[in-house]
CSV table of N, CA, C and O in Angstrom, one decimal:
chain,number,residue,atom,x,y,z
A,101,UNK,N,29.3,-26.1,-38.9
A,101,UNK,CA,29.9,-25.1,-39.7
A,101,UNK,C,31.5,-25.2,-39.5
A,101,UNK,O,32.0,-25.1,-38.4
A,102,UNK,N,31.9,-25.3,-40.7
A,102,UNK,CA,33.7,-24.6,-40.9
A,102,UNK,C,34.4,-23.5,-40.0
A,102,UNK,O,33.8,-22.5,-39.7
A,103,UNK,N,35.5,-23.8,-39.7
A,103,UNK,CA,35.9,-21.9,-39.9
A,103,UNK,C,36.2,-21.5,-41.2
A,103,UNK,O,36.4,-20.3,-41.4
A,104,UNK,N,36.3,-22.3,-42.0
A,104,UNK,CA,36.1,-21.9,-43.7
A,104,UNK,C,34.9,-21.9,-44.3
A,104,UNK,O,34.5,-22.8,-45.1
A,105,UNK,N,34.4,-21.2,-44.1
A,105,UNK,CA,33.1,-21.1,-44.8
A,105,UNK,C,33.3,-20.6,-46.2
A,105,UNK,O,33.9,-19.6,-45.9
A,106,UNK,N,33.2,-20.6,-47.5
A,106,UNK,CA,33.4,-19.3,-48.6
A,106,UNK,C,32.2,-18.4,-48.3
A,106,UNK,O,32.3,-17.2,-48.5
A,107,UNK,N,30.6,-19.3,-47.7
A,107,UNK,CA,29.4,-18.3,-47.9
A,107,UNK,C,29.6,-16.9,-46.7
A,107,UNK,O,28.7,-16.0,-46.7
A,108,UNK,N,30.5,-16.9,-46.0
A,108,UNK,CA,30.7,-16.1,-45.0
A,108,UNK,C,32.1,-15.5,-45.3
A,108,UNK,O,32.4,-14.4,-44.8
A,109,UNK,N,32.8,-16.0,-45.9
A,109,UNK,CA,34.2,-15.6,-46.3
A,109,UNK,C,35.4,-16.6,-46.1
A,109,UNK,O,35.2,-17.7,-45.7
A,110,UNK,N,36.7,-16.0,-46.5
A,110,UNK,CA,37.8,-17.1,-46.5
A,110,UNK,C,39.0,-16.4,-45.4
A,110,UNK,O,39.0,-15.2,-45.0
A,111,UNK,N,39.8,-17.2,-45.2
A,111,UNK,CA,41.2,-17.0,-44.5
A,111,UNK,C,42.3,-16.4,-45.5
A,111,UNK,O,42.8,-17.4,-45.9
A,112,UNK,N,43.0,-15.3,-46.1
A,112,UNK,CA,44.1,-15.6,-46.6
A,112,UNK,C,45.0,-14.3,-46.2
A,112,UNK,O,44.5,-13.2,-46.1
A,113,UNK,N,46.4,-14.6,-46.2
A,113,UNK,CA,47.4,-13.7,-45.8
A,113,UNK,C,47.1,-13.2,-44.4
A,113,UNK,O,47.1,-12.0,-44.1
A,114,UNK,N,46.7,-14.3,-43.3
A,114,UNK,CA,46.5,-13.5,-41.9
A,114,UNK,C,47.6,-13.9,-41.1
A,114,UNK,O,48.5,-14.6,-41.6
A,115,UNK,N,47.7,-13.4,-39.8
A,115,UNK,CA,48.5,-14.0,-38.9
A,115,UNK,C,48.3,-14.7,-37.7
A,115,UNK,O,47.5,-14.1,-36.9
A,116,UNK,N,48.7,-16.0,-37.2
A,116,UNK,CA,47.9,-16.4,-35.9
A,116,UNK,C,49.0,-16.9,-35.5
A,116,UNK,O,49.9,-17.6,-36.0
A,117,UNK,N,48.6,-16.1,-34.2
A,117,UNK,CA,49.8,-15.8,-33.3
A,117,UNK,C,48.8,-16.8,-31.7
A,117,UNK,O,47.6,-17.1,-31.6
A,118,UNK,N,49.7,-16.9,-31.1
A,118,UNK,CA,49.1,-17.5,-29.9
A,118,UNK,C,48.7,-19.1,-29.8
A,118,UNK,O,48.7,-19.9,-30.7
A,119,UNK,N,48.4,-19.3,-28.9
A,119,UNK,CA,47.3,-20.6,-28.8
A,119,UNK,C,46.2,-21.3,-29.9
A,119,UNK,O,45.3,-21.9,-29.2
A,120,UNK,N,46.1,-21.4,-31.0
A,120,UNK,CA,45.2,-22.0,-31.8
A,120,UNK,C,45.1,-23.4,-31.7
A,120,UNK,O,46.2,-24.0,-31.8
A,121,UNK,N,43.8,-24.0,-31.6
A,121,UNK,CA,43.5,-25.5,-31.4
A,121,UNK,C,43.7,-25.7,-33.3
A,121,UNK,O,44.3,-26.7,-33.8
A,122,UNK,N,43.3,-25.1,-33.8
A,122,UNK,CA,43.0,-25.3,-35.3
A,122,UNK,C,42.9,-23.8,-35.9
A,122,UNK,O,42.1,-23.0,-35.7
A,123,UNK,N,44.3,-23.9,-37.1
A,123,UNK,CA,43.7,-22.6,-37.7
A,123,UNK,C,43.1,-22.6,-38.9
A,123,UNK,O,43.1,-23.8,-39.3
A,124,UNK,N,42.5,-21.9,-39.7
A,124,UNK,CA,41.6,-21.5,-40.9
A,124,UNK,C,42.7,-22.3,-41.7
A,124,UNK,O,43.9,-22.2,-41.4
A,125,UNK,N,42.0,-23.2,-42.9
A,125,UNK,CA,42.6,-22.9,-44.1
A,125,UNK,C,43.3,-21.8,-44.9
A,125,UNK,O,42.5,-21.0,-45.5
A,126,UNK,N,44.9,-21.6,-45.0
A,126,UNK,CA,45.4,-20.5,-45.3
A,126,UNK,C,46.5,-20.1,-45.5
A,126,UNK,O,47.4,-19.6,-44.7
A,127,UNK,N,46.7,-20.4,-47.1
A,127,UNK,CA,48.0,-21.1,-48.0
A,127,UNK,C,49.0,-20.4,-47.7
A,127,UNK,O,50.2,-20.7,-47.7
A,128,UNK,N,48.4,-18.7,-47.3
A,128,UNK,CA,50.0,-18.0,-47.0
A,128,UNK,C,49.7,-17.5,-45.3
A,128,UNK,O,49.8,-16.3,-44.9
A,129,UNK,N,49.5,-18.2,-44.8
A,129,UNK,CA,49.4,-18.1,-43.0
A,129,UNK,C,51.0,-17.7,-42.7
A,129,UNK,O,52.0,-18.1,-43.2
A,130,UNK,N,50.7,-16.9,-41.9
A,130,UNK,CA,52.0,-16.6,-41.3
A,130,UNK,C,51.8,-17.2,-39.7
A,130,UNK,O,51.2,-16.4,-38.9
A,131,UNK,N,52.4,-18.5,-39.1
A,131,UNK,CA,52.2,-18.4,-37.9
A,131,UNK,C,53.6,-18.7,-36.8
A,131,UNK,O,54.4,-19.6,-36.4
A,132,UNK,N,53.1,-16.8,-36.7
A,132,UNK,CA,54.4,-16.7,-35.7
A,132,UNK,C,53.9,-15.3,-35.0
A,132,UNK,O,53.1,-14.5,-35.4
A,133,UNK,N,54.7,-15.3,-33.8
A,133,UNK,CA,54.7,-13.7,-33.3
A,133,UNK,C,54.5,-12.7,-34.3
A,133,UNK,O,55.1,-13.0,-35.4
A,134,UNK,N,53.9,-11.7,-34.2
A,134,UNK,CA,53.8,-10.2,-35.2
A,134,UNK,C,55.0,-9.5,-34.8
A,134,UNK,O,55.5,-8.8,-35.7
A,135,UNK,N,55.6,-9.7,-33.2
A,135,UNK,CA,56.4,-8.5,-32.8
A,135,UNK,C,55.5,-7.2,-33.0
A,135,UNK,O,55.8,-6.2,-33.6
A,136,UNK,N,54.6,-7.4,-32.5
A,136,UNK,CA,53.9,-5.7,-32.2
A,136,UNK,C,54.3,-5.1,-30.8
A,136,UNK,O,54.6,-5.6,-29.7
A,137,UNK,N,54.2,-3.6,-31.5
A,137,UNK,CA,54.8,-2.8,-30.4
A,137,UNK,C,54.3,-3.2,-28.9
A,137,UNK,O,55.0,-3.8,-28.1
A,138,UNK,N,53.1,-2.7,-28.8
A,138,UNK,CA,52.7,-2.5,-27.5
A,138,UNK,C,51.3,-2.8,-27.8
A,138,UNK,O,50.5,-2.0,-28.2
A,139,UNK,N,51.0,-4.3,-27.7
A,139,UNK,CA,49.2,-4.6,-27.8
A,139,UNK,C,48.3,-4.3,-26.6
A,139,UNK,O,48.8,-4.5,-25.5
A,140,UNK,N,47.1,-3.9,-26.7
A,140,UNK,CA,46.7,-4.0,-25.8
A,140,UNK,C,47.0,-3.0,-24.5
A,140,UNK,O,46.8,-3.4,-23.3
A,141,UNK,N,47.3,-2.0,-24.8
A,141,UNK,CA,47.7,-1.1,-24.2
A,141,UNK,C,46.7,-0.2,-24.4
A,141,UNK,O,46.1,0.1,-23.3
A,142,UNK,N,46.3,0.3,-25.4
A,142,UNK,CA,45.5,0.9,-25.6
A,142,UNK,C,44.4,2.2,-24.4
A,142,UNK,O,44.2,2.1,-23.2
A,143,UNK,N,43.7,3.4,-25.5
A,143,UNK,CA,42.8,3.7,-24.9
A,143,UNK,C,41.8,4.1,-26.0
A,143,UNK,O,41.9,3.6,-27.1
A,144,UNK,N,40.8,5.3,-25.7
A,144,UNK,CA,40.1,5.1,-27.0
A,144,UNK,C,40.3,6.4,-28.2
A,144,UNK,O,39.6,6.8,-29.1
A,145,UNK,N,41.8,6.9,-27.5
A,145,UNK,CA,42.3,7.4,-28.4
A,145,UNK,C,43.3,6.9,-29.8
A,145,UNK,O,44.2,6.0,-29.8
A,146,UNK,N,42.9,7.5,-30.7
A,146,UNK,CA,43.3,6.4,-32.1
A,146,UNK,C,45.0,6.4,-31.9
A,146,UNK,O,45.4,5.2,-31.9
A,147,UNK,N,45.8,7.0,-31.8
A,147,UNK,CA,47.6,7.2,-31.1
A,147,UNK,C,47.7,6.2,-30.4
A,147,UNK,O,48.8,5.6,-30.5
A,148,UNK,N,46.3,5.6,-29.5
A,148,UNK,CA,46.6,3.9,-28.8
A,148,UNK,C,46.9,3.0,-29.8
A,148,UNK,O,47.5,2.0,-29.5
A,149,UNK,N,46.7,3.2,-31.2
A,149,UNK,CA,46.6,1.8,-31.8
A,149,UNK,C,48.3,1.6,-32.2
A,149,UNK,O,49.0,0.7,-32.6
A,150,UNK,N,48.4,2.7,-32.0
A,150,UNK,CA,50.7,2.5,-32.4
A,150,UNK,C,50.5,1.5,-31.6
A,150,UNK,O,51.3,0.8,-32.2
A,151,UNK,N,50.1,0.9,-30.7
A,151,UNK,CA,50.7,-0.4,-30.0
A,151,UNK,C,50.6,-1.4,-30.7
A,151,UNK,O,51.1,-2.5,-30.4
A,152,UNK,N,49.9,-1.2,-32.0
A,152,UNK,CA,49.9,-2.4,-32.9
A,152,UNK,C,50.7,-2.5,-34.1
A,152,UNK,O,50.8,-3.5,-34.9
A,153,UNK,N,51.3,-1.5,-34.2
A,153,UNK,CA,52.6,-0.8,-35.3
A,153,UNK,C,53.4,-2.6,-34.8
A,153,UNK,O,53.3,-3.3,-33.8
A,154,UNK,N,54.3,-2.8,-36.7
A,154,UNK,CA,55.2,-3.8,-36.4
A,154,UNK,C,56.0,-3.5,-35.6
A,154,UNK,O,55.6,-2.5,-34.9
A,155,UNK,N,57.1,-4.1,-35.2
A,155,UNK,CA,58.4,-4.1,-35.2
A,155,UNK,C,59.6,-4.8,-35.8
A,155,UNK,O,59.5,-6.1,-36.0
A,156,UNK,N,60.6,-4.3,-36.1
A,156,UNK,CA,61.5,-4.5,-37.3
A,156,UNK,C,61.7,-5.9,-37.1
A,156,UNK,O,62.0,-6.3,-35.9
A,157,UNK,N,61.8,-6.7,-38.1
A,157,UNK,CA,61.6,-8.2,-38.1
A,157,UNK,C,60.1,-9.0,-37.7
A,157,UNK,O,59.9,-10.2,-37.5
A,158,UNK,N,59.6,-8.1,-37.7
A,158,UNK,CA,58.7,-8.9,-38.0
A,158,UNK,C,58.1,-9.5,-39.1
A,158,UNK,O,57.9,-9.1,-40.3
A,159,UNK,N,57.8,-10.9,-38.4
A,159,UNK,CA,57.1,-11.5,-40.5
A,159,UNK,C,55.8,-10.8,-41.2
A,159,UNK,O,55.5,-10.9,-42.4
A,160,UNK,N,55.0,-10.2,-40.3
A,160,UNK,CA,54.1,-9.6,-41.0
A,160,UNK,C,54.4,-8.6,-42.0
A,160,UNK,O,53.6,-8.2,-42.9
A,161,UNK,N,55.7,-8.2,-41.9
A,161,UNK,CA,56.0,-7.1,-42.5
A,161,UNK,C,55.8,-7.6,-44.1
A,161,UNK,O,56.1,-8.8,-44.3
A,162,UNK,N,55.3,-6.8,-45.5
A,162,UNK,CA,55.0,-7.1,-46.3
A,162,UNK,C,54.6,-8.7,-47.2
A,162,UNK,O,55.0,-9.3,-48.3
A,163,UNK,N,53.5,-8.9,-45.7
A,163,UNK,CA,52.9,-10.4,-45.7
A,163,UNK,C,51.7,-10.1,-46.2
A,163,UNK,O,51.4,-11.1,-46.8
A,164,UNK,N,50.8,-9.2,-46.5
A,164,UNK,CA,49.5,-8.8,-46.5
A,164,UNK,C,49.2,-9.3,-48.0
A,164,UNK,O,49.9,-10.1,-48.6
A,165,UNK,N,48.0,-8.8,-48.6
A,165,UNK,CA,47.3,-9.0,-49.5
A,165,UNK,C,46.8,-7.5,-50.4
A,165,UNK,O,46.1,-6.7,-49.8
A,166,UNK,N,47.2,-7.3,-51.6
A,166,UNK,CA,46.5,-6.2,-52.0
A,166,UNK,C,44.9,-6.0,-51.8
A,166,UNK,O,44.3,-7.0,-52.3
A,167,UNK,N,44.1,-5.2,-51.4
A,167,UNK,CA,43.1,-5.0,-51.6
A,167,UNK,C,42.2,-3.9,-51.9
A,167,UNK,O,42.2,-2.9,-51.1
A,168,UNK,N,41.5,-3.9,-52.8
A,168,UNK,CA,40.9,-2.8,-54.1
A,168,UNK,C,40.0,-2.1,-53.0
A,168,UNK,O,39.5,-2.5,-51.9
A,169,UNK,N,40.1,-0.9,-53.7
A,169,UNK,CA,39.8,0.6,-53.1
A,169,UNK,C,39.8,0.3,-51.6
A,169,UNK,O,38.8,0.2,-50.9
A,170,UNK,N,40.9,0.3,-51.3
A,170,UNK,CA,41.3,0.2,-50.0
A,170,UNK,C,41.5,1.9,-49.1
A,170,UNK,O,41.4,2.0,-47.9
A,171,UNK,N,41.7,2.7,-49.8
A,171,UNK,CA,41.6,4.4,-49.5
A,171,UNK,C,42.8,4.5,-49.0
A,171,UNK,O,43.1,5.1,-48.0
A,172,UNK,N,43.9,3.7,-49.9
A,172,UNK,CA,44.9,3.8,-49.4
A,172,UNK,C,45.6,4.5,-48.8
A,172,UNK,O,46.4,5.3,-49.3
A,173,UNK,N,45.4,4.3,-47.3
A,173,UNK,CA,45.7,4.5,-45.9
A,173,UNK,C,45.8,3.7,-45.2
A,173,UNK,O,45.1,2.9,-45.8
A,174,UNK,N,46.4,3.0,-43.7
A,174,UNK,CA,46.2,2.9,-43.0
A,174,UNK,C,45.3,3.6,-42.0
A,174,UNK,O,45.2,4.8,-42.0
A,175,UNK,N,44.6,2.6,-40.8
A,175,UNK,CA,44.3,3.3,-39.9
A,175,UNK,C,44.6,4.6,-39.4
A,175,UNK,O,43.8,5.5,-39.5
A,176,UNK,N,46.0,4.8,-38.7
A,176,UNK,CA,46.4,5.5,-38.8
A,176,UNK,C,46.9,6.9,-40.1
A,176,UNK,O,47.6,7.9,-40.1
A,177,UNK,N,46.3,6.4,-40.9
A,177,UNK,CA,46.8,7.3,-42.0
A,177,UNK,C,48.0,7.2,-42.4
A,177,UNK,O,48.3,8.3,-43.0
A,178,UNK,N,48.7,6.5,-42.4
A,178,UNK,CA,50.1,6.2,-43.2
A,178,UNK,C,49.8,5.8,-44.5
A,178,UNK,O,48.7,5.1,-44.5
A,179,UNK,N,50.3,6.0,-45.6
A,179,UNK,CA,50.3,5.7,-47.0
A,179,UNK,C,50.6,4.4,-46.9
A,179,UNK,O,51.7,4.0,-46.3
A,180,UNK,N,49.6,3.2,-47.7
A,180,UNK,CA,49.7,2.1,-48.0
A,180,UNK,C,50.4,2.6,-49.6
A,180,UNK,O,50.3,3.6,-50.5
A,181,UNK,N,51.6,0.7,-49.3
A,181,UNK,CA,52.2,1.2,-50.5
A,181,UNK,C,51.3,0.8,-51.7
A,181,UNK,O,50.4,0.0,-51.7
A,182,UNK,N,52.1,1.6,-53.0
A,182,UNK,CA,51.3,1.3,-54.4
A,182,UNK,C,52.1,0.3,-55.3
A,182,UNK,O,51.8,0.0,-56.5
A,183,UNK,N,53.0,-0.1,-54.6
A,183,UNK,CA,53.5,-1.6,-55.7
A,183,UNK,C,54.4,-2.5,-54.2
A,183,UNK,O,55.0,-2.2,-53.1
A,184,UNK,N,54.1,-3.4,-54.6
A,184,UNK,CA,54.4,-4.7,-53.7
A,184,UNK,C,53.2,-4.8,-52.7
A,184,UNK,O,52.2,-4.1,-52.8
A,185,UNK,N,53.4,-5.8,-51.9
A,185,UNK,CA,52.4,-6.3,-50.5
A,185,UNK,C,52.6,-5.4,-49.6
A,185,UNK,O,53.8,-4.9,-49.4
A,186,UNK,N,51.5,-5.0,-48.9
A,186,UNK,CA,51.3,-4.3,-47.8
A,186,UNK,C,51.7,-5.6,-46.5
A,186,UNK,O,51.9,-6.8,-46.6
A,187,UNK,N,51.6,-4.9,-45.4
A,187,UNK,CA,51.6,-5.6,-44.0
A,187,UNK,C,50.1,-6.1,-43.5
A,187,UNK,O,48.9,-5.7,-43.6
A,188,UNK,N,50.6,-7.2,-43.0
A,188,UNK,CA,49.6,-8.0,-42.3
A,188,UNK,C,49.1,-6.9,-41.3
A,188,UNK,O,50.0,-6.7,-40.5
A,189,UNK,N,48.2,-6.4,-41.0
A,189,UNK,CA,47.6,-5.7,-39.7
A,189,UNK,C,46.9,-5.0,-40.2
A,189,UNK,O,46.7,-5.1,-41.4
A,190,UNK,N,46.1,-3.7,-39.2
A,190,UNK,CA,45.7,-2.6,-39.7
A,190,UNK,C,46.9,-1.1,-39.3
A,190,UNK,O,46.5,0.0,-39.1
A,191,UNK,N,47.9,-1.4,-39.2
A,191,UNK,CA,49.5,-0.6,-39.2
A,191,UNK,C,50.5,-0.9,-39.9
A,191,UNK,O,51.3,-1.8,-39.6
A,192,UNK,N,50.4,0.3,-41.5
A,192,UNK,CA,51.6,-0.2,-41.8
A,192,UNK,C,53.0,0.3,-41.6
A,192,UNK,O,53.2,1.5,-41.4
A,193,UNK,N,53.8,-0.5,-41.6
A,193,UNK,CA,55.0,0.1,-41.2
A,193,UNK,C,55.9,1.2,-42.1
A,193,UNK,O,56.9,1.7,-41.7
């Protein structure tokens, strides 16, 4: 098997950051640092996930992909915007 499968799903508008031997098929790949806040910091309070909030300059920033009935929110509850691309992650800036 692929990492492109379509019967399992596709790659598009992600970011791959780090070490990849081979990434997904993925016309608008962004691959570079996210510049996230504080990853991996975390605990299992949801306020941990700001460590995944952009930071200014980052390319994820209005890299993302629209997607339908999304309950436009972020994770966090921040208003996803209603015209242009959202951010690559689940934090939008």
């Amino acid at each position: 098997m692929t990492v492109q499968d379509p019967e399992r799903g596709v790659f598009v508008n992600n970011c791959y950051a780090g070490n990849w031997e081979v990434i997904p098929a993925d016309a608008a790949a962004v691959k570079a640092d996210p510049l996230l806040a504080a990853p991996a910091v975390g605990s299992e309070e949801v306020n941990a996930l700001k460590g995944y909030s952009l930071m200014a300059g980052s390319p994820c920033m209005d890299a993302g992909i629209v997607i339908e009935e999304n309950g436009d929110k972020d994770i966090l509850g921040n208003v996803l915007p209603q015209k242009g691309k959202p951010d690559i992650g689940a934090v939008q800036h």
